[in-house]
Short mmCIF file of C-alpha atoms in Angstrom, two decimals:
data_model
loop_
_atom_site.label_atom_id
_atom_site.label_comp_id
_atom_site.label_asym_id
_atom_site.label_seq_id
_atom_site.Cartn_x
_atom_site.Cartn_y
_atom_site.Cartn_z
CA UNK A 59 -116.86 17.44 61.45
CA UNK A 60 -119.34 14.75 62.69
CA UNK A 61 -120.74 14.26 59.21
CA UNK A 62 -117.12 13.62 58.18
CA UNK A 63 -116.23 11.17 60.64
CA UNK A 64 -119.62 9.08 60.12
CA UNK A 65 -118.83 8.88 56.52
CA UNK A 66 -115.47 7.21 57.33
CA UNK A 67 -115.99 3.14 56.31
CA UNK A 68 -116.55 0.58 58.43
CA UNK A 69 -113.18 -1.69 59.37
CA UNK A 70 -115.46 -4.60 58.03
CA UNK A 71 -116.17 -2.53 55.10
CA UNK A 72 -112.65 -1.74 54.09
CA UNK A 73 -111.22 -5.26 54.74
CA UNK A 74 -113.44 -6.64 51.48
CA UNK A 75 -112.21 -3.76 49.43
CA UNK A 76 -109.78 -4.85 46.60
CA UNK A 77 -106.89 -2.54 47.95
CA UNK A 78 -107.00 -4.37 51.10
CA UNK A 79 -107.28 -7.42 49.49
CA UNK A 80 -104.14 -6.46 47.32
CA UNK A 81 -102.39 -5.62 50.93
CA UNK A 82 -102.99 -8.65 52.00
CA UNK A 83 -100.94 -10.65 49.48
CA UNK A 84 -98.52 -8.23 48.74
CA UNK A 85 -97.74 -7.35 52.68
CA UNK A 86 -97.30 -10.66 53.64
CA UNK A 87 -99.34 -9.82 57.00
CA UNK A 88 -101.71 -11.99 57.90
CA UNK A 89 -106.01 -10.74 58.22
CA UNK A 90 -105.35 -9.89 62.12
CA UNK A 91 -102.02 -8.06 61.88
CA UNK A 92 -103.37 -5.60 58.42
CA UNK A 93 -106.42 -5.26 60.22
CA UNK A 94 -104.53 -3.93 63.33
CA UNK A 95 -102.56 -1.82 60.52
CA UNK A 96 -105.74 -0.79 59.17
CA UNK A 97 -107.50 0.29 62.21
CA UNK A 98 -104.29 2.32 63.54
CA UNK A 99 -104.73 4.40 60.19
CA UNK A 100 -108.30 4.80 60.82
CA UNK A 101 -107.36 6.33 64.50
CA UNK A 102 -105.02 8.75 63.14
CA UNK A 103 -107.31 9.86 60.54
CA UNK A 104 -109.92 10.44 63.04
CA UNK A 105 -107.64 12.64 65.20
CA UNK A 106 -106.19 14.73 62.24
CA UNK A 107 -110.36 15.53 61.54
CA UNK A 108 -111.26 16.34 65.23
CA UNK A 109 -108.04 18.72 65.24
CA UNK A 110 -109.11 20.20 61.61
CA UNK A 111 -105.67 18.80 60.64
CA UNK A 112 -106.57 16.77 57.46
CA UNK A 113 -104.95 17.24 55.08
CA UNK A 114 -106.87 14.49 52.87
CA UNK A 115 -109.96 13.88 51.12
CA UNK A 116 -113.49 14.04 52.29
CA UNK A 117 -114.59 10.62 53.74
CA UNK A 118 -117.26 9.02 51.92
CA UNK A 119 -115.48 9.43 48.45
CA UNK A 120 -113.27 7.46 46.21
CA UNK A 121 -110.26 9.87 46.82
CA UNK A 122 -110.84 9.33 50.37
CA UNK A 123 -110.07 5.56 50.02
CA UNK A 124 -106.93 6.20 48.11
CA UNK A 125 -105.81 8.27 50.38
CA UNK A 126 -106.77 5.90 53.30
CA UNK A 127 -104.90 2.38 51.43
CA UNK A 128 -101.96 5.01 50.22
CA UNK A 129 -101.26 6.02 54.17
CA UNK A 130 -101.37 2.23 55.02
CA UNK A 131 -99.35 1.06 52.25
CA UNK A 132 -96.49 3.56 53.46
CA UNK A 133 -97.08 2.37 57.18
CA UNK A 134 -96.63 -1.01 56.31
CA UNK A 135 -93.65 -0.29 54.26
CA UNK A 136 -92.43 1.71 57.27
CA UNK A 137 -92.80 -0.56 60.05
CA UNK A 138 -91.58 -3.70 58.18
CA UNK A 139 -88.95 -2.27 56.33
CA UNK A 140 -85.32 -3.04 57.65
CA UNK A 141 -83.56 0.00 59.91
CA UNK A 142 -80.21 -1.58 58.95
CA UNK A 143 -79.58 -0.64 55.69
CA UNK A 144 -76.62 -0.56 53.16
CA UNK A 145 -74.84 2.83 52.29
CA UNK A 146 -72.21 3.78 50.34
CA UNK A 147 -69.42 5.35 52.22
CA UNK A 148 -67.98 7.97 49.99
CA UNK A 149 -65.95 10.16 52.86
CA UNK A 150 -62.83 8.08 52.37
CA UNK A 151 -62.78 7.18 56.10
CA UNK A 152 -61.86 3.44 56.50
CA UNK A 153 -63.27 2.60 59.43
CA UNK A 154 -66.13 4.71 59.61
CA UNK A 155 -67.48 3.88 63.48
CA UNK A 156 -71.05 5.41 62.06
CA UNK A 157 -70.99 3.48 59.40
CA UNK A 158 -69.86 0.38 61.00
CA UNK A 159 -66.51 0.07 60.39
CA UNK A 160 -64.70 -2.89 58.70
CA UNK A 161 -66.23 -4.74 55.69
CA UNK A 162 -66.05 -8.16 55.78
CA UNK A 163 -64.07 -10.13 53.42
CA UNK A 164 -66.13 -12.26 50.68
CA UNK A 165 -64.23 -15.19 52.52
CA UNK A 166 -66.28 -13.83 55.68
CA UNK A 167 -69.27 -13.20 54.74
CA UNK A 168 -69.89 -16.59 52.62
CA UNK A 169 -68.22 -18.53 55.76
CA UNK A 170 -71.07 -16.60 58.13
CA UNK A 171 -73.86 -17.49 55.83
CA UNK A 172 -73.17 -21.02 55.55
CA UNK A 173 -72.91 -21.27 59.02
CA UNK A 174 -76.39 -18.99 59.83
CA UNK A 175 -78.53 -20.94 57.29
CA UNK A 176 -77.68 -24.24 58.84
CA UNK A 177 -76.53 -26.74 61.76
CA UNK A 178 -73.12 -26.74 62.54
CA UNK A 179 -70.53 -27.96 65.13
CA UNK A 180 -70.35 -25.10 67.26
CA UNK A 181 -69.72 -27.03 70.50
CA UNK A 182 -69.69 -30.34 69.16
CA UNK A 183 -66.16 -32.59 68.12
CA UNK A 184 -67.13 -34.13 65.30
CA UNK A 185 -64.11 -36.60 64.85
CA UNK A 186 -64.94 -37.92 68.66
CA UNK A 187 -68.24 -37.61 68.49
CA UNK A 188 -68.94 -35.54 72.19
CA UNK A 189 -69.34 -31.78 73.54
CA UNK A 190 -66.52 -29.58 72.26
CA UNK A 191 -66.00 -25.76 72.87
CA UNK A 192 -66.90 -22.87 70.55
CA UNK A 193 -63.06 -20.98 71.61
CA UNK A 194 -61.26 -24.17 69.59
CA UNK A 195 -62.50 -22.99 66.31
CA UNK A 196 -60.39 -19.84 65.59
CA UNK A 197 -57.82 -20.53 68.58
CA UNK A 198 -55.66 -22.50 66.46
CA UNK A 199 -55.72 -19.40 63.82
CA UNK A 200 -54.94 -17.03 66.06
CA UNK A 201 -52.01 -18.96 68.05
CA UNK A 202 -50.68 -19.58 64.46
CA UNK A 203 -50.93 -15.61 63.47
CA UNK A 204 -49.36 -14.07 66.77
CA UNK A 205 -47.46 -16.52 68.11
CA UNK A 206 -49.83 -17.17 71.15
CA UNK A 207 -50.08 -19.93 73.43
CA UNK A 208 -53.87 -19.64 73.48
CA UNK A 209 -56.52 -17.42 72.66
CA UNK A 210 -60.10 -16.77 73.42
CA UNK A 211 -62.73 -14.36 71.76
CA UNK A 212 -65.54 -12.50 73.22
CA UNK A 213 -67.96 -9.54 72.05
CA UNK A 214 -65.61 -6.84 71.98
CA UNK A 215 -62.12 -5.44 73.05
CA UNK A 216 -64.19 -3.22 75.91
CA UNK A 217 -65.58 -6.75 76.90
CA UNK A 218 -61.85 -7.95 76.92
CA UNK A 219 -60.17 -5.68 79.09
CA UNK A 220 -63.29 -5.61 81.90
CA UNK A 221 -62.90 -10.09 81.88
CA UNK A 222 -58.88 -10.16 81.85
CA UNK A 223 -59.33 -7.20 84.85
CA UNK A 224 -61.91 -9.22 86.66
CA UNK A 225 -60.60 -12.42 86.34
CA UNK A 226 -57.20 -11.89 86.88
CA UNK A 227 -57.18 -8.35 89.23
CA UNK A 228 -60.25 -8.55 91.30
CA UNK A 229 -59.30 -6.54 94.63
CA UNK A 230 -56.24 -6.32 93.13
CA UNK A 231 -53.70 -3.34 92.21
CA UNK A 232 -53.29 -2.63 88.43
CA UNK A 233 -51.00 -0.09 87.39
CA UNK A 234 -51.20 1.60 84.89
CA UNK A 235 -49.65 4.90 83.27
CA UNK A 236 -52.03 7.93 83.54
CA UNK A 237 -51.10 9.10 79.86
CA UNK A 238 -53.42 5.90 78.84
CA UNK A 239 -55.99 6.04 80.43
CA UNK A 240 -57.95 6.47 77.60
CA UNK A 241 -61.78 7.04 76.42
CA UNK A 242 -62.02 4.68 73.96
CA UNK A 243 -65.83 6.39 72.40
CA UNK A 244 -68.98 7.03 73.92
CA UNK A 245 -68.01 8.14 77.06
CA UNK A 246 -66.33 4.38 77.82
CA UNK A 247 -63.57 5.47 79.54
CA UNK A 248 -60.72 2.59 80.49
CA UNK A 249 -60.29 3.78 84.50
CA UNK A 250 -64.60 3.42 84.79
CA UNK A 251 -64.40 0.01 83.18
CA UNK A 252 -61.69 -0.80 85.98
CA UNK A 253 -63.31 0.46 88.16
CA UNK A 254 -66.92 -1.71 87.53
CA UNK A 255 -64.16 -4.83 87.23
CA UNK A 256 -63.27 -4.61 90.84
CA UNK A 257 -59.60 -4.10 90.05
CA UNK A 258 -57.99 -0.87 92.01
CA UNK A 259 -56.59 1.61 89.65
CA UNK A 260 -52.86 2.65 90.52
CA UNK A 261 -51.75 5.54 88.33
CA UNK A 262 -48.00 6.53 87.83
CA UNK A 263 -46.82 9.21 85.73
CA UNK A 264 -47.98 12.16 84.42
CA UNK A 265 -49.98 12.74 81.39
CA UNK A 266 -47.08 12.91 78.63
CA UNK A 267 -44.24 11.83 81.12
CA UNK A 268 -44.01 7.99 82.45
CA UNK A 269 -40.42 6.30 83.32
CA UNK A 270 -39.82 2.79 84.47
CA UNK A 271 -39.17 3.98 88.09
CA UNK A 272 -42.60 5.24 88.52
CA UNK A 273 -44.12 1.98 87.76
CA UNK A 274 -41.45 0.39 90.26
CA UNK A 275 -42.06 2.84 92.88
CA UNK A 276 -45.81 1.74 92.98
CA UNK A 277 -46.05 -1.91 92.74
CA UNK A 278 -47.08 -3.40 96.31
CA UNK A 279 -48.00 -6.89 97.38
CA UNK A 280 -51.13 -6.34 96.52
CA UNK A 281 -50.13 -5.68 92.58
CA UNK A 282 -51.38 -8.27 90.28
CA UNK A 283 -51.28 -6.31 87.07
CA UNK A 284 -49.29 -3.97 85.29
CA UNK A 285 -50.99 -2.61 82.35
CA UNK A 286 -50.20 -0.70 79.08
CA UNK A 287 -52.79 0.76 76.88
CA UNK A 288 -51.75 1.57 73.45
CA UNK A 289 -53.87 4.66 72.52
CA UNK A 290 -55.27 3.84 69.79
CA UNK A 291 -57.20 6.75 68.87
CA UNK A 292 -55.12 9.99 70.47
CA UNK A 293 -51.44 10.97 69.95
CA UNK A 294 -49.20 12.93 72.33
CA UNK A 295 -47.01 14.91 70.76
CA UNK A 296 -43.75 16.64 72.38
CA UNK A 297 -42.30 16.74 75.73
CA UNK A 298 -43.22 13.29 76.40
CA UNK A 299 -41.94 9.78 77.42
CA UNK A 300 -43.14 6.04 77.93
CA UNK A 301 -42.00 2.93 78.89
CA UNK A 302 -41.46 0.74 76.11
CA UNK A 303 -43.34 -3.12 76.31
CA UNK A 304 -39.73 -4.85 76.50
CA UNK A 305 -38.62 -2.73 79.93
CA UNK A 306 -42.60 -3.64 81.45
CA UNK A 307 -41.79 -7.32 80.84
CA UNK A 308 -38.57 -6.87 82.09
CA UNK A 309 -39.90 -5.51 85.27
CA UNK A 310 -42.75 -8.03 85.86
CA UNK A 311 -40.29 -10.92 85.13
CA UNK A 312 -38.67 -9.45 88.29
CA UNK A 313 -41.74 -9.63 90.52
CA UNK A 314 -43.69 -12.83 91.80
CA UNK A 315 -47.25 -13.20 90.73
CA UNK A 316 -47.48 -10.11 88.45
CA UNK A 317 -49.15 -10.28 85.07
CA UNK A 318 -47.87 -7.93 82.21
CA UNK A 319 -50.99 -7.06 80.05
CA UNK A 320 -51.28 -4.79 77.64
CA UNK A 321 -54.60 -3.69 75.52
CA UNK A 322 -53.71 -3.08 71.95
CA UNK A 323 -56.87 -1.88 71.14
CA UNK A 324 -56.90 -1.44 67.04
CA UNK A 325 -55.51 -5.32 66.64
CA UNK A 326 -52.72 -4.98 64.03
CA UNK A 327 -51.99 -8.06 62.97
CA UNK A 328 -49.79 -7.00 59.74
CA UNK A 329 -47.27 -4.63 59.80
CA UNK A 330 -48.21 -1.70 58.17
CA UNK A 331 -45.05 0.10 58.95
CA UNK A 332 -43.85 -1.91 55.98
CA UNK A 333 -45.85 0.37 53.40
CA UNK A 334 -45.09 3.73 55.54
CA UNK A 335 -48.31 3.43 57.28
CA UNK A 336 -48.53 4.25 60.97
CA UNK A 337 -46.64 2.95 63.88
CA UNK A 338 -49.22 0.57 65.30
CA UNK A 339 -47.32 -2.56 67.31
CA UNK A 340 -47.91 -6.00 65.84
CA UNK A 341 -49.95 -8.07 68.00
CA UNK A 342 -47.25 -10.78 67.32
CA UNK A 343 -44.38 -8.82 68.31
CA UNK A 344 -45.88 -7.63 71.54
CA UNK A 345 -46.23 -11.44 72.02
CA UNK A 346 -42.69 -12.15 71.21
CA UNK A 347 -41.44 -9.57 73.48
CA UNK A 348 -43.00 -11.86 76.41
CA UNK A 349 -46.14 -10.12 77.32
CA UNK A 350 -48.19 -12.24 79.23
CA UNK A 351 -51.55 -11.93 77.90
CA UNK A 352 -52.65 -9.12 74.76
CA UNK A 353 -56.28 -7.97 73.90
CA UNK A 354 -57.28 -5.99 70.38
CA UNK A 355 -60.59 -5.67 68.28
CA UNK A 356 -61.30 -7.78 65.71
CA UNK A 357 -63.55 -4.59 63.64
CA UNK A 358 -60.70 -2.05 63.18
CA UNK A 359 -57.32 -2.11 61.59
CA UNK A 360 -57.89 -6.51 61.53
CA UNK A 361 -60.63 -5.85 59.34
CA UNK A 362 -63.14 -8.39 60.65
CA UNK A 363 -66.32 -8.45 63.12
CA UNK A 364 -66.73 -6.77 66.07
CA UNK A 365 -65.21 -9.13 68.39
CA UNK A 366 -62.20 -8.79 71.45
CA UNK A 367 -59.76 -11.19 70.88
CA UNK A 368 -57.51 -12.49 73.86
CA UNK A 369 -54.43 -13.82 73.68
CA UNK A 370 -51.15 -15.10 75.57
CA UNK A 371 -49.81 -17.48 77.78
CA UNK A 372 -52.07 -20.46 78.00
CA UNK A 373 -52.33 -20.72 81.63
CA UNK A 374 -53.80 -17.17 82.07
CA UNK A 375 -56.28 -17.77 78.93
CA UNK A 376 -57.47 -21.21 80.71
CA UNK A 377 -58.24 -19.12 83.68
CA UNK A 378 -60.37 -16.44 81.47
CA UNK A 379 -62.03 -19.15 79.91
CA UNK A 380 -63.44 -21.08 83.23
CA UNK A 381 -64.34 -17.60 84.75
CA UNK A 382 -68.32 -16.97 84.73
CA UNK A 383 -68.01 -13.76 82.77
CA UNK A 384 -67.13 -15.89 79.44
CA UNK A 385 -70.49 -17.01 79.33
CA UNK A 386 -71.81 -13.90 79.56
CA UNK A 387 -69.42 -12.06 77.28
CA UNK A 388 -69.09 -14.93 74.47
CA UNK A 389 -69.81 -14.17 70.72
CA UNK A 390 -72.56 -16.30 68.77
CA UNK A 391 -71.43 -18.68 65.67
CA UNK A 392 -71.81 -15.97 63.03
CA UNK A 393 -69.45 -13.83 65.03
CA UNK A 394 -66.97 -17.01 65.14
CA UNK A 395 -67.66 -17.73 61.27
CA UNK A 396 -66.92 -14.31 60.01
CA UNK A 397 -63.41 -14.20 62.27
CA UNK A 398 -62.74 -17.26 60.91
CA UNK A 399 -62.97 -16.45 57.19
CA UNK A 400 -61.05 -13.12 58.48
CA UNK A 401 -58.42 -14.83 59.92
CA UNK A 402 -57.74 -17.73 57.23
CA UNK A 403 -57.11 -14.87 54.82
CA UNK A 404 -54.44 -13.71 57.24
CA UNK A 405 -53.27 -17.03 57.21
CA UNK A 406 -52.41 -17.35 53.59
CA UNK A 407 -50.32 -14.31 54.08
CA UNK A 408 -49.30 -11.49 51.67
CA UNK A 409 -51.78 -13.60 49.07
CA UNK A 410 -54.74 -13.90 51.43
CA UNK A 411 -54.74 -10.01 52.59
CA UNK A 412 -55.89 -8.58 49.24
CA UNK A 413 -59.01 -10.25 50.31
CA UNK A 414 -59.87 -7.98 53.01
CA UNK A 415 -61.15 -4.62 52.32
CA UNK A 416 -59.98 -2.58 55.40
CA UNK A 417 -56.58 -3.95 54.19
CA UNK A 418 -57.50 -3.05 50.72
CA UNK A 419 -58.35 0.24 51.76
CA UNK A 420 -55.57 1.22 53.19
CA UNK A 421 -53.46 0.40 50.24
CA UNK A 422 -54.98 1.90 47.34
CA UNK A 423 -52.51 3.77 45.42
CA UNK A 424 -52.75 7.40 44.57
CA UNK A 425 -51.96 7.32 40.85
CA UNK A 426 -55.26 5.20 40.95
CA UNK A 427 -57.59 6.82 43.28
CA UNK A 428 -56.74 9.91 40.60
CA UNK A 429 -57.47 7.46 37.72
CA UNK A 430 -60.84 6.91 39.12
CA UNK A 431 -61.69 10.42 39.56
CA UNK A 432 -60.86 11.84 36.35
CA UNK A 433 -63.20 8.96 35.20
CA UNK A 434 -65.84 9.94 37.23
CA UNK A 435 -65.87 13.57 36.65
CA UNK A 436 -65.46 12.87 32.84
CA UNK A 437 -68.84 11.06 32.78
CA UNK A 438 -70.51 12.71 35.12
CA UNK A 439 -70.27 15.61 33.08
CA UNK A 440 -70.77 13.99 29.65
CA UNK A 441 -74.17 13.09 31.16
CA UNK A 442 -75.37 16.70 32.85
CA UNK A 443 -74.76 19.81 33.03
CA UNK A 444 -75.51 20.38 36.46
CA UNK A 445 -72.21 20.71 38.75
CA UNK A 446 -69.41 22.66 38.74
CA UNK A 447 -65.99 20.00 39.63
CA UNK A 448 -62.68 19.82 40.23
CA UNK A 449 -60.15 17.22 41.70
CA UNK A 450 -57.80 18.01 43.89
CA UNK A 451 -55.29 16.36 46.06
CA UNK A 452 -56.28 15.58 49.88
CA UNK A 453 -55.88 13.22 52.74
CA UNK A 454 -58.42 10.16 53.97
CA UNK A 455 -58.51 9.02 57.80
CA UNK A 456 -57.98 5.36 58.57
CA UNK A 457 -60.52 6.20 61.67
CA UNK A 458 -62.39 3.98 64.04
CA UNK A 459 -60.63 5.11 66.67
CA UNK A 460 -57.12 4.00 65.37
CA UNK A 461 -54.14 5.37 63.92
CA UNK A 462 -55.22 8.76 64.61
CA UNK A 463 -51.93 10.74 63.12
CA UNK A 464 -51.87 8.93 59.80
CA UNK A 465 -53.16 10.74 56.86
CA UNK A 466 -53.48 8.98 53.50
CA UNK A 467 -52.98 11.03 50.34
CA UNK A 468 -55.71 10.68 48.17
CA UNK A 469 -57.81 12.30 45.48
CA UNK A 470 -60.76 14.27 45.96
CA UNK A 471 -63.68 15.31 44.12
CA UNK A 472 -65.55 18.63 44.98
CA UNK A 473 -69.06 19.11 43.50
CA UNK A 474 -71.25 22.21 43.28
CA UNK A 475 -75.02 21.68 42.32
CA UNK A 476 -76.24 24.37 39.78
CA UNK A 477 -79.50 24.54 42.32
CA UNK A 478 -78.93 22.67 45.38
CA UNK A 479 -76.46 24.04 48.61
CA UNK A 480 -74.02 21.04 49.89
CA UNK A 481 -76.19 20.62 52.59
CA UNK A 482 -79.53 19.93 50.86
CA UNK A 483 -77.37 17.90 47.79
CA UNK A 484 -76.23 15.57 51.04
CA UNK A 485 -79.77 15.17 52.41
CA UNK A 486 -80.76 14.35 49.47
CA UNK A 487 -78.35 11.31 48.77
CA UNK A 488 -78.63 10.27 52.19
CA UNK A 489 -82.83 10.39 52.41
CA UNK A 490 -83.99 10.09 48.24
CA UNK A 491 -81.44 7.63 46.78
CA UNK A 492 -81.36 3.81 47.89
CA UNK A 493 -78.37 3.03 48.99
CA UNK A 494 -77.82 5.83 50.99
CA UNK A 495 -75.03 8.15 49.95
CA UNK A 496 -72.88 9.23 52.20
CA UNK A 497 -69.53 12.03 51.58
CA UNK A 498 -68.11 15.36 53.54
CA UNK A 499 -69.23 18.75 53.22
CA UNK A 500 -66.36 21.36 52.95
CA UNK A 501 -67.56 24.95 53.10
CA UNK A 502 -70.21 25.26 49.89
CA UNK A 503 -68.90 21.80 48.64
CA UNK A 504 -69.73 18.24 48.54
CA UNK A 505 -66.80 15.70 48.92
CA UNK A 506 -66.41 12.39 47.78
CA UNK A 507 -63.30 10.26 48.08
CA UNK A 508 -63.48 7.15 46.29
CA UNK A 509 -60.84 5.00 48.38
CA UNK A 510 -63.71 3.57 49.94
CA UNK A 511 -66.15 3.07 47.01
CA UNK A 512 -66.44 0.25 44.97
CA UNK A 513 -66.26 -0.52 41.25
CA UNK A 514 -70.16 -1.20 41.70
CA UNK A 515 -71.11 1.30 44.04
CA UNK A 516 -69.29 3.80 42.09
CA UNK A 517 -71.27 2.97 39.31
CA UNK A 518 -74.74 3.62 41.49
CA UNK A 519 -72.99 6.91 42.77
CA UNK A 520 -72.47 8.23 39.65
CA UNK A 521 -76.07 7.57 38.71
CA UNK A 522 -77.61 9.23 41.92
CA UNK A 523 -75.76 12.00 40.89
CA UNK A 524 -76.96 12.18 37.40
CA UNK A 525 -80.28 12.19 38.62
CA UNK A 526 -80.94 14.33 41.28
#
């Protein structure tokens, strides 16, 4: 063991050898950081000897070195490779929370790279030439979409519900139906964030039964809120009852100094009711009905960034805006850029939503999404002989958290490897095959559901497939 580690080179050694050398242009590390590299290697080699753990070569020889430069070259590769990576969502699921929900629009994403690679008037007024504010630039969007007053936007919906709490409830009563008091992932639950906002939490109701009276039977001087939480990702089915948004603004109309807010959580901004879709309110009729301020995500059923948009009368928004939390809770300019390219789309209106994929999504037909398959199948099997198939007729989740009793009909196709179990044909597209692949596992099956594959990736899926 002692001869072995004496014959390991010297750092000073190694650094002149052409491998290194090679490393050194290649990495693009400079002489102190591969060195560092190089020397971490040389540690762990050391320790893998001392514990007779080596798996390698015996210092001193040539394989030894290859070894040596092949363990740093996959370090280096490691360390300074990105974690963030693409992958090719092939479960069907929309707004896949794992897999970071929406997909930007090309509007979007061009908009947010234009804006990240150079200077731009964030907070500046270019026709008057002094400070401006970073809310102007999609406020006029959104105010034209919903019908808003005003609008402000900070880093998510979970952000926008603890500022419009704090700023507007602090030591104050807000009431709100127990039925909704929802956990919106994670463990975030909507009564904690109250709670950390300072507001006091009055539930009324029970957990499928709220009526008007109960929220009249509880409001006090000290009520500056009442509150409705659309829940967004749970649906009670049954015996049940709640008040409607019209009879809340009814009832605050009634009472002095009393705010009707109401989180919409998954941020519909077009109707999908239209196409049969869901029952999700439209942030611009909730506006219309009179509510006094609305919050929603700007990563779910909007199909944008992660972002908590805020809108409503323009007297409560000026208040959220001057509060000290808005600071703290504001989004950066690629944030603002991709909403921006989101919302223009929205803008343009029936012509301007094919342009966003969550959108797109959501409306692919079924006669095509069968189309597709058949396709698939037909050349995957033309080019191996390797899986058993078949298509057959199934459902796909809208998901993130929204629209949690919809199910899309959609076409499915069920592999079986002639060698591999579903489970070690999954790992295998999700650890051997850049992008990443990732589908369902049903039973002995793999599933893949190409609503939410591209013409391009689907051309890279069918090749992993081939291959493995």
């Amino acid at each position: 063991m002692k001869e072995w580690l004496r014959s390991i080179p010297a750092v000073h050694e190694l650094q002149n050898h052409q491998r290194f050398l090679n490393l050194l242009n290649e990495s693009q590390l400079d002489q102190l950081h591969l060195t560092k590299q190089l020397k971490d290697c040389l540690e762990s080699i050391r320790g893998a000897i001392l514990y007779d753990n080596w798996p390698g070569a015996r210092p001193g020889t040539n394989d030894f070195l290859d070894d040596l430069f092949s363990i740093l070259e996959s370090n280096i590769k490691k360390q300074y490779s990105y974690t963030i990576e693409k992958v090719i969502n092939a479960t069907g699921t929309i707004l896949h929370t794992n897999l970071g929900r929406a997909r930007l629009s090309e509007n979007a994403i061009s908009h947010m790279m234009e804006t990240a690679r150079n200077y731009s008037n964030l907070e500046y007024k270019l026709s008057e030439g002094e400070r401006g504010s970073r809310h102007s630039h999609v406020e006029s969007l959104i105010k034209e979409i919903t019908g808003a007053e005003a609008a402000m936007v900070v880093n998510n919906n979970a952000s926008a519900v603890y500022l419009v709490l704090r700023a507007l409830a602090l030591q104050k009563e807000v009431i709100v139906s127990r039925g909704q008091l929802v956990e919106i992932g994670g463990s975030f639950r909507i009564s904690s964030i109250m709670e950390e906002s300072g507001a006091n939490l009055v539930e009324v109701g029970t957990t499928n039964k709220t009526h008007l009276f109960d929220y009249e039977k509880a409001v006090s001087p000290d009520t500056a809120i009442v509150m409705k939480v659309h829940t967004s990702n749970f649906k009670v089915i049954g015996f049940t009852k709640t008040v409607e948004t019209e009879e809340l603004v009814h009832l605050t109309k009634r009472l002095e100094d009393v705010i009707f807010y109401e989180d919409l959580g998954s941020g519909a901004i077009y109707d999908f009711r239209k196409h049969g879709i869901g029952e999700e309110p439209v942030v611009k009729e909730v506006i219309g009905l009179g509510a006094d301020v609305v919050s929603f995500s700007g990563d779910k059923l909007l199909g944008g960034p992660q972002a908590g948009i805020i809108a409503g009368k323009k007297e409560i928004i000026d208040r959220l805006k001057k509060h000290q939390l808005a600071r703290v809770l504001r989004v950066d300019k690629m944030t603002l850029a991709a909403l921006e390219g989101t919302l223009i789309d929205y803008a343009r209106g029936e012509t301007g939503l094919v342009n966003i994929p969550t959108l797109r999504d959501l409306f692919v037909p079924l006669e095509e999404l069968d189309v597709r398959s058949k396709s698939f199948v037909t050349n995957l099997l033309q080019n191996t002989g390797k899986y058993v198939t078949k298509i057959t007729e199934a459902t796909s989740q809208v998901g993130g958290g929204t629209m949690p009793d919809v199910e899309l009909p959609t076409m499915v196709i069920a592999l079986k490897h002639s060698t591999l179990s579903a489970d070690q044909l999954s790992k295998k597209l999700r650890t051997e095959v850049k992008p990443a692949i990732v589908g369902r596992i049903q039973k002995d099956e793999f599933i893949i559901d190409l609503r939410t594959v591209t013409p391009e990736e689907e051309k890279h899926l069918l090749q992993a497939f081939i291959t493995i």
